């Protein structure tokens, strides 16, 4: 049988989780949001040197709430095909516990090839450095290659 001491010990888990979530929100809002945004701009500019992505990559963000940043493509028209890739997103979304949910989203003209794929959930925001951002974008582009009508 559990004791009052066990109950109090268990309740500390909630305090710890609450404090960790608040720390993640504070770190994201004070530093990491802008850091991710700056690095995605660099990656967008670097990828735009590739003829395929030239003038077809964008950065969208919710600057007011600092909850969401995405690297987004424009429409990709597939020659001699009824199907087009409308766009893809590589997203960095702060979720309700302060963690950063990174995912890939592909939307197609027909809707039949729509994909929403988790790349990673980042618990420790100290891990969100330039190399991690490059890795997440790389995994997103791997998913685009895997599911795009261009490669099917």
mmCIF file of C-alpha atoms in Angstrom:
data_model
loop_
_atom_site.group_PDB
_atom_site.id
_atom_site.type_symbol
_atom_site.label_atom_id
_atom_site.label_comp_id
_atom_site.label_asym_id
_atom_site.label_seq_id
_atom_site.Cartn_x
_atom_site.Cartn_y
_atom_site.Cartn_z
ATOM 1 C CA UNK A 1 0.000 0.000 0.000
ATOM 2 C CA UNK A 2 1.188 3.505 -0.824
ATOM 3 C CA UNK A 3 1.808 6.060 1.880
ATOM 4 C CA UNK A 4 1.400 9.809 2.104
ATOM 5 C CA UNK A 5 5.144 10.047 1.546
ATOM 6 C CA UNK A 6 4.781 8.132 -1.748
ATOM 7 C CA UNK A 7 2.003 10.461 -2.821
ATOM 8 C CA UNK A 8 4.095 13.547 -2.089
ATOM 9 C CA UNK A 9 7.057 12.036 -3.914
ATOM 10 C CA UNK A 10 4.883 11.354 -6.959
ATOM 11 C CA UNK A 11 3.480 14.880 -6.875
ATOM 12 C CA UNK A 12 7.011 16.269 -7.253
ATOM 13 C CA UNK A 13 7.061 14.773 -10.776
ATOM 14 C CA UNK A 14 4.335 17.225 -11.750
ATOM 15 C CA UNK A 15 6.251 20.177 -10.317
ATOM 16 C CA UNK A 16 9.382 19.101 -12.152
ATOM 17 C CA UNK A 17 7.523 18.654 -15.462
ATOM 18 C CA UNK A 18 5.820 22.046 -15.031
ATOM 19 C CA UNK A 19 9.141 23.770 -14.313
ATOM 20 C CA UNK A 20 10.808 22.057 -17.290
ATOM 21 C CA UNK A 21 7.977 23.131 -19.614
ATOM 22 C CA UNK A 22 8.265 26.737 -18.415
ATOM 23 C CA UNK A 23 12.038 26.623 -18.924
ATOM 24 C CA UNK A 24 11.528 25.367 -22.500
ATOM 25 C CA UNK A 25 8.996 28.142 -23.239
ATOM 26 C CA UNK A 26 11.358 30.753 -21.832
ATOM 27 C CA UNK A 27 14.356 29.435 -23.800
ATOM 28 C CA UNK A 28 12.348 29.195 -27.057
ATOM 29 C CA UNK A 29 10.901 32.696 -26.712
ATOM 30 C CA UNK A 30 14.108 34.378 -25.566
ATOM 31 C CA UNK A 31 16.636 32.679 -27.811
ATOM 32 C CA UNK A 32 15.881 29.555 -29.805
ATOM 33 C CA UNK A 33 13.010 30.859 -31.952
ATOM 34 C CA UNK A 34 15.241 33.561 -33.442
ATOM 35 C CA UNK A 35 18.176 31.140 -33.675
ATOM 36 C CA UNK A 36 16.110 28.606 -35.668
ATOM 37 C CA UNK A 37 14.674 31.382 -37.842
ATOM 38 C CA UNK A 38 18.146 32.758 -38.655
ATOM 39 C CA UNK A 39 19.516 29.314 -39.477
ATOM 40 C CA UNK A 40 16.547 28.414 -41.673
ATOM 41 C CA UNK A 41 17.117 31.660 -43.590
ATOM 42 C CA UNK A 42 20.737 30.617 -44.169
ATOM 43 C CA UNK A 43 19.655 27.130 -45.289
ATOM 44 C CA UNK A 44 16.959 28.587 -47.556
ATOM 45 C CA UNK A 45 19.499 30.871 -49.209
ATOM 46 C CA UNK A 46 21.974 28.016 -49.564
ATOM 47 C CA UNK A 47 19.375 25.664 -51.066
ATOM 48 C CA UNK A 48 18.157 28.430 -53.383
ATOM 49 C CA UNK A 49 21.470 28.181 -55.211
ATOM 50 C CA UNK A 50 20.135 24.847 -56.491
ATOM 51 C CA UNK A 51 18.186 25.422 -59.731
ATOM 52 C CA UNK A 52 15.242 23.317 -58.508
ATOM 53 C CA UNK A 53 14.732 25.367 -55.336
ATOM 54 C CA UNK A 54 15.660 28.753 -56.811
ATOM 55 C CA UNK A 55 12.919 31.285 -55.962
ATOM 56 C CA UNK A 56 10.762 28.465 -54.587
ATOM 57 C CA UNK A 57 11.612 28.295 -50.881
ATOM 58 C CA UNK A 58 10.084 30.478 -48.194
ATOM 59 C CA UNK A 59 10.250 30.914 -44.449
ATOM 60 C CA UNK A 60 6.932 31.365 -42.661
ATOM 61 C CA UNK A 61 6.714 32.051 -38.961
ATOM 62 C CA UNK A 62 4.349 33.170 -36.288
ATOM 63 C CA UNK A 63 6.489 36.036 -35.001
ATOM 64 C CA UNK A 64 3.746 37.288 -32.682
ATOM 65 C CA UNK A 65 3.381 34.125 -30.602
ATOM 66 C CA UNK A 66 6.707 32.540 -31.580
ATOM 67 C CA UNK A 67 5.018 29.154 -31.760
ATOM 68 C CA UNK A 68 5.782 27.994 -35.303
ATOM 69 C CA UNK A 69 8.465 28.298 -37.976
ATOM 70 C CA UNK A 70 8.503 26.464 -41.274
ATOM 71 C CA UNK A 71 10.645 26.141 -44.344
ATOM 72 C CA UNK A 72 8.133 25.920 -47.162
ATOM 73 C CA UNK A 73 8.316 25.290 -50.879
ATOM 74 C CA UNK A 74 6.097 26.645 -53.567
ATOM 75 C CA UNK A 75 4.237 24.472 -56.045
ATOM 76 C CA UNK A 76 6.249 21.944 -58.018
ATOM 77 C CA UNK A 77 4.722 21.230 -61.417
ATOM 78 C CA UNK A 78 5.489 17.720 -62.623
ATOM 79 C CA UNK A 79 5.747 17.649 -66.449
ATOM 80 C CA UNK A 80 3.245 15.400 -68.229
ATOM 81 C CA UNK A 81 1.470 14.530 -65.026
ATOM 82 C CA UNK A 82 -1.949 15.293 -63.632
ATOM 83 C CA UNK A 83 -0.431 15.300 -60.167
ATOM 84 C CA UNK A 84 1.591 18.137 -58.748
ATOM 85 C CA UNK A 85 3.250 18.616 -55.397
ATOM 86 C CA UNK A 86 1.405 21.670 -54.103
ATOM 87 C CA UNK A 87 4.043 22.353 -51.447
ATOM 88 C CA UNK A 88 6.044 20.863 -48.657
ATOM 89 C CA UNK A 89 6.823 22.169 -45.197
ATOM 90 C CA UNK A 90 9.542 21.356 -42.728
ATOM 91 C CA UNK A 91 8.096 22.565 -39.450
ATOM 92 C CA UNK A 92 9.354 23.554 -36.016
ATOM 93 C CA UNK A 93 6.273 23.824 -33.778
ATOM 94 C CA UNK A 94 6.329 24.482 -30.059
ATOM 95 C CA UNK A 95 3.720 22.219 -28.467
ATOM 96 C CA UNK A 96 1.836 22.641 -25.194
ATOM 97 C CA UNK A 97 4.620 21.245 -22.973
ATOM 98 C CA UNK A 98 7.240 23.531 -24.552
ATOM 99 C CA UNK A 99 8.892 20.780 -26.589
ATOM 100 C CA UNK A 100 9.586 21.425 -30.271
ATOM 101 C CA UNK A 101 7.733 19.104 -32.629
ATOM 102 C CA UNK A 102 9.585 18.879 -35.949
ATOM 103 C CA UNK A 103 7.635 17.386 -38.827
ATOM 104 C CA UNK A 104 7.426 17.161 -42.598
ATOM 105 C CA UNK A 105 4.205 17.928 -44.458
ATOM 106 C CA UNK A 106 3.585 17.277 -48.157
ATOM 107 C CA UNK A 107 0.420 18.467 -49.850
ATOM 108 C CA UNK A 108 -0.429 17.366 -53.382
ATOM 109 C CA UNK A 109 -2.939 18.566 -55.951
ATOM 110 C CA UNK A 110 -4.960 15.371 -55.764
ATOM 111 C CA UNK A 111 -4.624 15.045 -52.010
ATOM 112 C CA UNK A 112 -3.996 11.342 -52.438
ATOM 113 C CA UNK A 113 -0.300 11.561 -51.621
ATOM 114 C CA UNK A 114 -0.577 13.910 -48.624
ATOM 115 C CA UNK A 115 1.973 13.099 -45.927
ATOM 116 C CA UNK A 116 2.469 14.339 -42.384
ATOM 117 C CA UNK A 117 5.566 12.705 -40.912
ATOM 118 C CA UNK A 118 7.184 13.310 -37.549
ATOM 119 C CA UNK A 119 10.899 14.004 -37.835
ATOM 120 C CA UNK A 120 11.723 14.547 -34.189
ATOM 121 C CA UNK A 121 10.465 15.936 -30.892
ATOM 122 C CA UNK A 122 13.076 18.039 -29.123
ATOM 123 C CA UNK A 123 12.834 17.943 -25.358
ATOM 124 C CA UNK A 124 16.153 19.569 -24.481
ATOM 125 C CA UNK A 125 16.359 22.828 -26.400
ATOM 126 C CA UNK A 126 20.113 23.008 -25.773
ATOM 127 C CA UNK A 127 20.361 20.248 -28.418
ATOM 128 C CA UNK A 128 18.796 22.557 -30.999
ATOM 129 C CA UNK A 129 22.002 23.828 -32.562
ATOM 130 C CA UNK A 130 22.902 24.519 -36.206
ATOM 131 C CA UNK A 131 23.837 20.861 -36.851
ATOM 132 C CA UNK A 132 20.474 19.666 -35.466
ATOM 133 C CA UNK A 133 18.597 22.150 -37.668
ATOM 134 C CA UNK A 134 20.542 20.978 -40.738
ATOM 135 C CA UNK A 135 19.790 17.360 -39.794
ATOM 136 C CA UNK A 136 16.060 18.065 -39.460
ATOM 137 C CA UNK A 137 15.942 19.895 -42.819
ATOM 138 C CA UNK A 138 17.909 17.049 -44.402
ATOM 139 C CA UNK A 139 15.423 14.480 -43.062
ATOM 140 C CA UNK A 140 12.576 16.655 -44.359
ATOM 141 C CA UNK A 141 14.106 16.763 -47.845
ATOM 142 C CA UNK A 142 14.640 12.989 -47.701
ATOM 143 C CA UNK A 143 10.914 12.632 -47.054
ATOM 144 C CA UNK A 144 10.162 14.980 -49.937
ATOM 145 C CA UNK A 145 12.293 12.838 -52.220
ATOM 146 C CA UNK A 146 10.616 9.689 -50.921
ATOM 147 C CA UNK A 147 7.013 10.855 -51.422
ATOM 148 C CA UNK A 148 7.111 13.512 -54.153
ATOM 149 C CA UNK A 149 5.448 12.724 -57.479
ATOM 150 C CA UNK A 150 8.723 13.844 -59.005
ATOM 151 C CA UNK A 151 10.361 10.616 -57.823
ATOM 152 C CA UNK A 152 7.428 8.160 -57.915
#
